[in-house]
Amino acid sequence: LLLLQVWVSCLWLGHSELVPSFPCSYCPFFFWNTPPNNALEPENPAWICQRYKNRYHFATLYDRDLRIPVYSAYVYQPRPGSRPTVPWMLEPQLINQTYSKDMETEEDLMEKYKVSKEQIKQSQAVDEDYSNLTDLDRGHLNPSGHQNNPNSRIATFTLTNIVPQNRELNQGTWRNYEEQIMAQYNQFCKLTFVIVGAVPGNTYTAGGRVNVPSHIWSAACCRTTTHMKTWAAIARNDENLVQILTVGELEARLGPLYKRGPVLLFHKNC
Ligand SMILES: *[C@@H]1O[C@H](CO)[C@@H](O)[C@H](O)[C@H]1NC(C)=O
Ligand SMILES: *[C@@H]1O[C@H](CO)[C@@H](O)[C@H](O)[C@H]1NC(C)=O
């Protein structure tokens, strides 16, 4: 019955990219179709089922006020290889819910809908917001290397999946976590659901437009042939140091950081 309700609630507004909330039947990127509890939910959220070339690739909870994602959720399907070189994309439906369900470049949006750069900037962070940063990178929450098909890799290059991330961290220990440590923990896993998030910080870039997170975190829930297995990581966004911990320990750390009560990241069966 619950699943049926979820299904119906998603169909309600049509198969739009901005969905009424998670979970959502055509956005199957959470273990047991269960998103984190609402202790992570910001005041002005947008639930995005990230769509590119007519297909859904991952889910993002976006904070419209801070102009950064709260988290991105995806199925871990790593594939080594070069990262795609593509222009950064934006979420059209943050501007107007009647716009394209597929992510698009700023240029295409301006051309297609005759919207100004200023109108686009009101709704979300744009490439320019990240252009003059010296010690901060465009940090992926869902990294392209954790996706195995070309379009899913490209789909991670949307700014609603990006936060200003300490450059040393992004290119240092966080990258090592993404590429090496994840792969080690994932041995024997058949199916792994991942949620990567950012804790809002006290500073902003781009003249106050885009929040700089205080922490970046990641949590994984995997099914092996015999049991469930979980692990997690967290890093302060001002130093190049990743701490590995259990999902329970991560949840206990996140509660006081988000200040909206106890955090639950996965369905209890995980
Ligand atoms: C969204 O776009 C539609 C169609 O172009 C337009 O009629 C409507 O006024 C727009 N809504 C907002 C909030 O701008
Ligand atoms: C970035 O720096 C260039 C050169 O200093 C400047 O012209 C431009 O306005 C800056 N852009 C932003 C978004 O601050």
mmCIF file of C-alpha atoms and ligand atoms in Angstrom:
data_model
loop_
_atom_site.group_PDB
_atom_site.id
_atom_site.type_symbol
_atom_site.label_atom_id
_atom_site.label_comp_id
_atom_site.label_asym_id
_atom_site.label_seq_id
_atom_site.Cartn_x
_atom_site.Cartn_y
_atom_site.Cartn_z
ATOM 1 C CA LEU A 1 0.000 0.000 0.000
ATOM 2 C CA LEU A 2 2.809 2.372 0.919
ATOM 3 C CA LEU A 3 4.581 1.669 -2.335
ATOM 4 C CA LEU A 4 1.366 2.226 -4.228
ATOM 5 C CA GLN A 5 0.892 5.581 -2.514
ATOM 6 C CA VAL A 6 4.423 6.575 -3.357
ATOM 7 C CA TRP A 7 3.902 5.558 -6.934
ATOM 8 C CA VAL A 8 0.652 7.491 -7.209
ATOM 9 C CA SER A 9 2.148 10.578 -5.562
ATOM 10 C CA CYS A 10 4.890 10.631 -8.155
ATOM 11 C CA LEU A 11 2.532 10.264 -11.072
ATOM 12 C CA TRP A 12 0.384 13.056 -9.721
ATOM 13 C CA LEU A 13 2.389 15.869 -11.221
ATOM 14 C CA GLY A 14 3.435 13.902 -14.263
ATOM 15 C CA HIS A 15 6.894 12.567 -14.855
ATOM 16 C CA SER A 16 8.626 15.802 -14.062
ATOM 17 C CA GLU A 17 12.218 16.208 -13.140
ATOM 18 C CA LEU A 18 11.514 18.212 -10.044
ATOM 19 C CA VAL A 19 9.488 15.695 -8.064
ATOM 20 C CA PRO A 20 7.067 16.436 -5.196
ATOM 21 C CA SER A 21 9.426 14.666 -2.784
ATOM 22 C CA PHE A 22 11.467 11.487 -2.328
ATOM 23 C CA PRO A 23 10.859 8.570 -2.526
ATOM 24 C CA CYS A 24 9.576 8.324 -6.026
ATOM 25 C CA SER A 25 9.098 5.153 -8.072
ATOM 26 C CA TYR A 26 10.947 6.280 -11.173
ATOM 27 C CA CYS A 27 13.869 7.581 -9.127
ATOM 28 C CA PRO A 28 15.174 4.268 -7.720
ATOM 29 C CA PHE A 29 18.388 5.486 -6.153
ATOM 30 C CA PHE A 30 17.674 4.754 -2.469
ATOM 31 C CA PHE A 31 17.997 1.432 -0.641
ATOM 32 C CA TRP A 32 14.456 0.052 -0.180
ATOM 33 C CA ASN A 33 13.241 3.207 -1.925
ATOM 34 C CA THR A 34 13.757 5.043 1.381
ATOM 35 C CA PRO A 35 15.496 8.449 1.453
ATOM 36 C CA PRO A 36 17.212 9.898 4.552
ATOM 37 C CA ASN A 37 14.782 11.205 7.168
ATOM 38 C CA ASN A 38 13.749 14.863 7.144
ATOM 39 C CA ALA A 39 16.484 15.926 9.586
ATOM 40 C CA LEU A 40 18.485 16.814 6.476
ATOM 41 C CA GLU A 41 15.711 18.777 4.800
ATOM 42 C CA PRO A 42 16.414 22.490 4.325
ATOM 43 C CA GLU A 43 13.826 25.277 4.560
ATOM 44 C CA ASN A 44 13.573 25.686 0.828
ATOM 45 C CA PRO A 45 14.175 22.275 -0.758
ATOM 46 C CA ALA A 46 13.881 20.960 -4.289
ATOM 47 C CA TRP A 47 13.779 17.225 -4.976
ATOM 48 C CA ILE A 48 15.501 16.539 -8.276
ATOM 49 C CA CYS A 49 15.502 13.258 -10.135
ATOM 50 C CA GLN A 50 18.530 13.985 -12.291
ATOM 51 C CA ARG A 51 17.581 13.376 -15.889
ATOM 52 C CA TYR A 52 19.822 13.458 -18.919
ATOM 53 C CA LYS A 53 19.038 12.251 -22.460
ATOM 54 C CA ASN A 54 15.611 11.012 -21.417
ATOM 55 C CA ARG A 55 16.844 8.826 -18.569
ATOM 56 C CA TYR A 56 17.095 9.204 -14.792
ATOM 57 C CA HIS A 57 20.607 8.782 -13.422
ATOM 58 C CA PHE A 58 20.580 9.774 -9.720
ATOM 59 C CA ALA A 59 18.679 11.774 -7.112
ATOM 60 C CA THR A 60 19.573 15.119 -5.527
ATOM 61 C CA LEU A 61 18.019 17.049 -2.655
ATOM 62 C CA TYR A 62 18.824 20.694 -3.437
ATOM 63 C CA ASP A 63 18.864 23.687 -1.092
ATOM 64 C CA ARG A 64 17.471 26.595 -3.119
ATOM 65 C CA ASP A 65 18.558 29.208 -0.549
ATOM 66 C CA LEU A 66 22.182 28.087 -0.209
ATOM 67 C CA ARG A 67 22.378 27.063 -3.902
ATOM 68 C CA ILE A 68 24.132 23.779 -3.130
ATOM 69 C CA PRO A 69 22.905 20.186 -2.921
ATOM 70 C CA VAL A 70 22.168 18.695 0.506
ATOM 71 C CA TYR A 71 22.988 15.264 -0.913
ATOM 72 C CA SER A 72 23.082 13.179 -4.052
ATOM 73 C CA ALA A 73 22.013 9.506 -3.926
ATOM 74 C CA TYR A 74 23.070 6.918 -6.481
ATOM 75 C CA VAL A 75 23.888 3.304 -7.197
ATOM 76 C CA TYR A 76 27.655 2.760 -7.095
ATOM 77 C CA GLN A 77 28.789 1.324 -10.435
ATOM 78 C CA PRO A 78 32.408 2.370 -10.759
ATOM 79 C CA ARG A 79 34.263 2.257 -14.004
ATOM 80 C CA PRO A 80 37.801 3.524 -14.383
ATOM 81 C CA GLY A 81 38.587 5.775 -17.305
ATOM 82 C CA SER A 82 38.907 9.382 -18.223
ATOM 83 C CA ARG A 83 36.367 11.864 -17.002
ATOM 84 C CA PRO A 84 34.157 13.289 -19.725
ATOM 85 C CA THR A 85 34.850 16.827 -20.896
ATOM 86 C CA VAL A 86 31.437 18.424 -21.152
ATOM 87 C CA PRO A 87 30.017 21.869 -20.416
ATOM 88 C CA TRP A 88 28.469 22.287 -16.976
ATOM 89 C CA MET A 89 24.713 21.879 -16.887
ATOM 90 C CA LEU A 90 21.856 23.360 -14.857
ATOM 91 C CA GLU A 91 18.396 22.285 -13.702
ATOM 92 C CA PRO A 92 15.777 23.979 -15.941
ATOM 93 C CA GLN A 93 12.863 23.209 -13.625
ATOM 94 C CA LEU A 94 14.394 25.238 -10.787
ATOM 95 C CA ILE A 95 13.693 28.266 -12.982
ATOM 96 C CA ASN A 96 10.214 27.254 -14.048
ATOM 97 C CA GLN A 97 8.567 23.888 -13.550
ATOM 98 C CA THR A 98 7.242 23.899 -17.103
ATOM 99 C CA TYR A 99 10.784 23.828 -18.494
ATOM 100 C CA SER A 100 12.711 20.812 -19.776
ATOM 101 C CA LYS A 101 12.949 17.671 -17.637
ATOM 102 C CA ASP A 102 16.463 17.064 -18.903
ATOM 103 C CA MET A 103 19.374 19.041 -17.489
ATOM 104 C CA GLU A 104 20.690 21.682 -19.900
ATOM 105 C CA THR A 105 23.553 24.109 -20.345
ATOM 106 C CA GLU A 106 23.109 27.754 -19.455
ATOM 107 C CA GLU A 107 23.516 28.704 -23.101
ATOM 108 C CA ASP A 108 20.808 26.319 -24.274
ATOM 109 C CA LEU A 109 18.451 27.531 -21.552
ATOM 110 C CA MET A 110 18.867 31.169 -22.515
ATOM 111 C CA GLU A 111 18.362 30.332 -26.157
ATOM 112 C CA LYS A 112 15.419 27.951 -25.743
ATOM 113 C CA TYR A 113 13.383 29.844 -23.145
ATOM 114 C CA LYS A 114 14.595 33.403 -23.696
ATOM 115 C CA VAL A 115 15.470 33.712 -20.032
ATOM 116 C CA SER A 116 18.192 36.071 -18.883
ATOM 117 C CA LYS A 117 21.318 35.058 -17.031
ATOM 118 C CA GLU A 118 19.957 36.995 -14.046
ATOM 119 C CA GLN A 119 16.741 34.945 -14.016
ATOM 120 C CA ILE A 120 18.753 31.738 -14.120
ATOM 121 C CA LYS A 121 21.055 32.945 -11.331
ATOM 122 C CA GLN A 122 18.104 33.609 -9.046
ATOM 123 C CA SER A 123 17.210 29.922 -9.097
ATOM 124 C CA GLN A 124 20.599 28.208 -8.714
ATOM 125 C CA ALA A 125 24.381 28.430 -8.837
ATOM 126 C CA VAL A 126 25.830 28.904 -12.313
ATOM 127 C CA ASP A 127 29.255 28.218 -13.784
ATOM 128 C CA GLU A 128 30.373 31.819 -13.265
ATOM 129 C CA ASP A 129 29.878 31.408 -9.497
ATOM 130 C CA TYR A 130 32.723 28.890 -9.534
ATOM 131 C CA SER A 131 34.940 30.626 -12.058
ATOM 132 C CA ASN A 132 37.289 32.744 -9.930
ATOM 133 C CA LEU A 133 37.896 30.441 -7.008
ATOM 134 C CA THR A 134 41.481 29.771 -6.065
ATOM 135 C CA ASP A 135 41.365 27.287 -3.196
ATOM 136 C CA LEU A 136 37.945 25.769 -3.909
ATOM 137 C CA ASP A 137 37.024 23.256 -6.646
ATOM 138 C CA ARG A 138 33.749 22.276 -8.215
ATOM 139 C CA GLY A 139 33.389 19.230 -5.972
ATOM 140 C CA HIS A 140 31.107 16.442 -7.212
ATOM 141 C CA LEU A 141 28.870 14.746 -4.653
ATOM 142 C CA ASN A 142 28.084 11.927 -7.080
ATOM 143 C CA PRO A 143 31.442 11.597 -8.876
ATOM 144 C CA SER A 144 31.512 10.640 -12.548
ATOM 145 C CA GLY A 145 33.875 7.754 -11.793
ATOM 146 C CA HIS A 146 31.143 6.008 -9.796
ATOM 147 C CA GLN A 147 28.958 5.647 -12.884
ATOM 148 C CA ASN A 148 29.548 3.086 -15.589
ATOM 149 C CA ASN A 149 27.596 4.296 -18.572
ATOM 150 C CA PRO A 150 28.654 7.330 -20.578
ATOM 151 C CA ASN A 151 25.451 9.319 -20.137
ATOM 152 C CA SER A 152 25.340 8.679 -16.381
ATOM 153 C CA ARG A 153 28.904 9.960 -16.172
ATOM 154 C CA ILE A 154 28.018 13.083 -18.112
ATOM 155 C CA ALA A 155 24.911 13.606 -15.960
ATOM 156 C CA THR A 156 27.094 14.159 -12.883
ATOM 157 C CA PHE A 157 28.316 17.401 -14.477
ATOM 158 C CA THR A 158 25.324 19.390 -13.355
ATOM 159 C CA LEU A 159 25.901 22.182 -10.860
ATOM 160 C CA THR A 160 23.053 20.906 -8.678
ATOM 161 C CA ASN A 161 25.433 17.988 -7.893
ATOM 162 C CA ILE A 162 28.333 20.327 -7.056
ATOM 163 C CA VAL A 163 29.580 22.136 -3.936
ATOM 164 C CA PRO A 164 32.555 24.442 -3.408
ATOM 165 C CA GLN A 165 35.058 21.910 -2.099
ATOM 166 C CA ASN A 166 38.493 22.524 -0.662
ATOM 167 C CA ARG A 167 40.839 21.916 -3.571
ATOM 168 C CA GLU A 168 43.443 19.934 -1.640
ATOM 169 C CA LEU A 169 40.745 17.734 -0.182
ATOM 170 C CA ASN A 170 38.999 17.212 -3.523
ATOM 171 C CA GLN A 171 42.202 16.267 -5.297
ATOM 172 C CA GLY A 172 43.766 14.550 -2.285
ATOM 173 C CA THR A 173 42.243 12.331 0.356
ATOM 174 C CA TRP A 174 38.632 12.684 -0.836
ATOM 175 C CA ARG A 175 39.630 11.513 -4.278
ATOM 176 C CA ASN A 176 41.526 8.651 -2.686
ATOM 177 C CA TYR A 177 38.399 7.769 -0.746
ATOM 178 C CA GLU A 178 36.284 7.845 -3.900
ATOM 179 C CA GLU A 179 38.688 5.844 -6.006
ATOM 180 C CA GLN A 180 40.551 3.475 -3.681
ATOM 181 C CA ILE A 181 38.834 3.119 -0.331
ATOM 182 C CA MET A 182 35.325 2.786 -1.789
ATOM 183 C CA ALA A 183 36.552 0.014 -4.077
ATOM 184 C CA GLN A 184 38.184 -1.847 -1.172
ATOM 185 C CA TYR A 185 35.082 -1.692 1.028
ATOM 186 C CA ASN A 186 32.917 -2.651 -1.919
ATOM 187 C CA GLN A 187 34.592 -6.028 -2.430
ATOM 188 C CA PHE A 188 31.965 -8.804 -2.418
ATOM 189 C CA CYS A 189 29.115 -6.303 -2.743
ATOM 190 C CA LYS A 190 26.446 -7.116 -5.308
ATOM 191 C CA LEU A 191 24.535 -3.843 -5.137
ATOM 192 C CA THR A 192 25.626 -0.681 -3.328
ATOM 193 C CA PHE A 193 23.561 2.429 -2.635
ATOM 194 C CA VAL A 194 25.488 5.589 -1.795
ATOM 195 C CA ILE A 195 24.484 8.959 -0.386
ATOM 196 C CA VAL A 196 27.017 11.792 -0.479
ATOM 197 C CA GLY A 197 26.184 15.036 1.288
ATOM 198 C CA ALA A 198 27.443 18.448 2.317
ATOM 199 C CA VAL A 199 26.838 20.197 5.645
ATOM 200 C CA PRO A 200 26.098 23.921 5.179
ATOM 201 C CA GLY A 201 28.930 26.130 6.408
ATOM 202 C CA ASN A 202 29.235 29.728 7.602
ATOM 203 C CA THR A 203 30.929 31.176 4.531
ATOM 204 C CA TYR A 204 29.875 31.896 0.970
ATOM 205 C CA THR A 205 31.478 32.429 -2.399
ATOM 206 C CA ALA A 206 30.364 34.441 -5.411
ATOM 207 C CA GLY A 207 29.453 37.499 -3.382
ATOM 208 C CA GLY A 208 27.326 35.559 -0.906
ATOM 209 C CA ARG A 209 25.514 33.506 -3.534
ATOM 210 C CA VAL A 210 26.849 30.004 -2.917
ATOM 211 C CA ASN A 211 27.373 28.381 0.471
ATOM 212 C CA VAL A 212 30.714 26.755 1.250
ATOM 213 C CA PRO A 213 29.994 23.526 3.167
ATOM 214 C CA SER A 214 31.720 22.891 6.487
ATOM 215 C CA HIS A 215 31.884 19.112 5.893
ATOM 216 C CA ILE A 216 31.498 16.587 3.071
ATOM 217 C CA TRP A 217 30.291 13.092 3.938
ATOM 218 C CA SER A 218 29.497 9.800 2.261
ATOM 219 C CA ALA A 219 27.569 6.707 3.370
ATOM 220 C CA ALA A 220 27.236 3.355 1.634
ATOM 221 C CA CYS A 221 24.813 0.452 2.047
ATOM 222 C CA CYS A 222 25.691 -2.762 0.221
ATOM 223 C CA ARG A 223 24.175 -6.182 -0.204
ATOM 224 C CA THR A 224 26.570 -9.117 -0.480
ATOM 225 C CA THR A 225 25.324 -12.623 -1.259
ATOM 226 C CA THR A 226 25.059 -13.356 2.465
ATOM 227 C CA HIS A 227 24.576 -10.130 4.419
ATOM 228 C CA MET A 228 24.319 -6.346 4.461
ATOM 229 C CA LYS A 229 27.406 -4.203 4.894
ATOM 230 C CA THR A 230 27.750 -0.459 5.503
ATOM 231 C CA TRP A 231 30.499 2.113 5.863
ATOM 232 C CA ALA A 232 30.888 5.884 5.846
ATOM 233 C CA ALA A 233 33.324 8.787 5.656
ATOM 234 C CA ILE A 234 33.409 12.449 6.632
ATOM 235 C CA ALA A 235 35.861 15.275 5.997
ATOM 236 C CA ARG A 236 36.009 18.871 7.153
ATOM 237 C CA ASN A 237 36.020 21.113 4.116
ATOM 238 C CA ASP A 238 39.042 23.093 5.315
ATOM 239 C CA GLU A 239 41.621 20.335 5.549
ATOM 240 C CA ASN A 240 42.827 17.376 3.528
ATOM 241 C CA LEU A 241 41.770 14.598 5.884
ATOM 242 C CA VAL A 242 39.058 11.951 5.479
ATOM 243 C CA GLN A 243 37.816 10.038 8.488
ATOM 244 C CA ILE A 244 36.337 6.563 7.965
ATOM 245 C CA LEU A 245 33.537 5.628 10.363
ATOM 246 C CA THR A 246 30.386 3.532 10.662
ATOM 247 C CA VAL A 247 27.066 4.781 9.333
ATOM 248 C CA GLY A 248 25.796 5.001 12.924
ATOM 249 C CA GLU A 249 28.767 7.139 13.918
ATOM 250 C CA LEU A 250 28.267 9.355 10.888
ATOM 251 C CA GLU A 251 24.571 9.815 11.724
ATOM 252 C CA ALA A 252 25.520 10.750 15.289
ATOM 253 C CA ARG A 253 27.967 13.350 13.950
ATOM 254 C CA LEU A 254 25.468 14.790 11.458
ATOM 255 C CA GLY A 255 22.623 15.319 13.937
ATOM 256 C CA PRO A 256 24.281 18.232 15.799
ATOM 257 C CA LEU A 257 25.719 19.620 12.551
ATOM 258 C CA TYR A 258 22.341 19.925 10.808
ATOM 259 C CA LYS A 259 20.536 20.809 14.072
ATOM 260 C CA ARG A 260 17.202 19.311 13.011
ATOM 261 C CA GLY A 261 17.139 16.221 15.212
ATOM 262 C CA PRO A 262 18.465 12.671 14.828
ATOM 263 C CA VAL A 263 19.632 11.774 11.322
ATOM 264 C CA LEU A 264 18.753 8.454 9.677
ATOM 265 C CA LEU A 265 20.383 7.853 6.315
ATOM 266 C CA PHE A 266 19.121 4.399 5.287
ATOM 267 C CA HIS A 267 16.136 2.114 5.738
ATOM 268 C CA LYS A 268 16.628 0.031 8.904
ATOM 269 C CA ASN A 269 17.062 -3.188 6.905
ATOM 270 C CA CYS A 270 20.418 -1.932 5.761
HETATM 271 C C1 LIG B 1 6.634 29.448 -16.484
HETATM 272 O O1 LIG B 1 6.584 29.357 -17.870
HETATM 273 C C2 LIG B 1 5.274 29.404 -18.379
HETATM 274 C C3 LIG B 1 5.338 29.067 -19.858
HETATM 275 O O2 LIG B 1 6.359 29.778 -20.484
HETATM 276 C C4 LIG B 1 4.680 30.789 -18.085
HETATM 277 O O3 LIG B 1 3.361 30.868 -18.572
HETATM 278 C C5 LIG B 1 4.687 31.000 -16.569
HETATM 279 O O4 LIG B 1 4.267 32.305 -16.257
HETATM 280 C C6 LIG B 1 6.059 30.773 -16.016
HETATM 281 N N1 LIG B 1 5.992 30.771 -14.556
HETATM 282 C C7 LIG B 1 6.762 31.529 -13.805
HETATM 283 C C8 LIG B 1 6.604 31.394 -12.332
HETATM 284 O O5 LIG B 1 7.596 32.281 -14.287
HETATM 285 C C1 LIG B 2 36.348 36.855 -12.476
HETATM 286 O O1 LIG B 2 37.553 37.558 -12.679
HETATM 287 C C2 LIG B 2 37.566 38.318 -13.873
HETATM 288 C C3 LIG B 2 38.970 38.893 -14.034
HETATM 289 O O2 LIG B 2 39.448 39.430 -12.833
HETATM 290 C C4 LIG B 2 36.473 39.382 -13.798
HETATM 291 O O3 LIG B 2 36.462 40.128 -14.987
HETATM 292 C C5 LIG B 2 35.135 38.701 -13.606
HETATM 293 O O4 LIG B 2 34.119 39.658 -13.434
HETATM 294 C C6 LIG B 2 35.157 37.778 -12.404
HETATM 295 N N1 LIG B 2 33.919 37.026 -12.360
HETATM 296 C C7 LIG B 2 33.209 36.888 -11.264
HETATM 297 C C8 LIG B 2 31.964 36.087 -11.384
HETATM 298 O O5 LIG B 2 33.521 37.344 -10.180
#
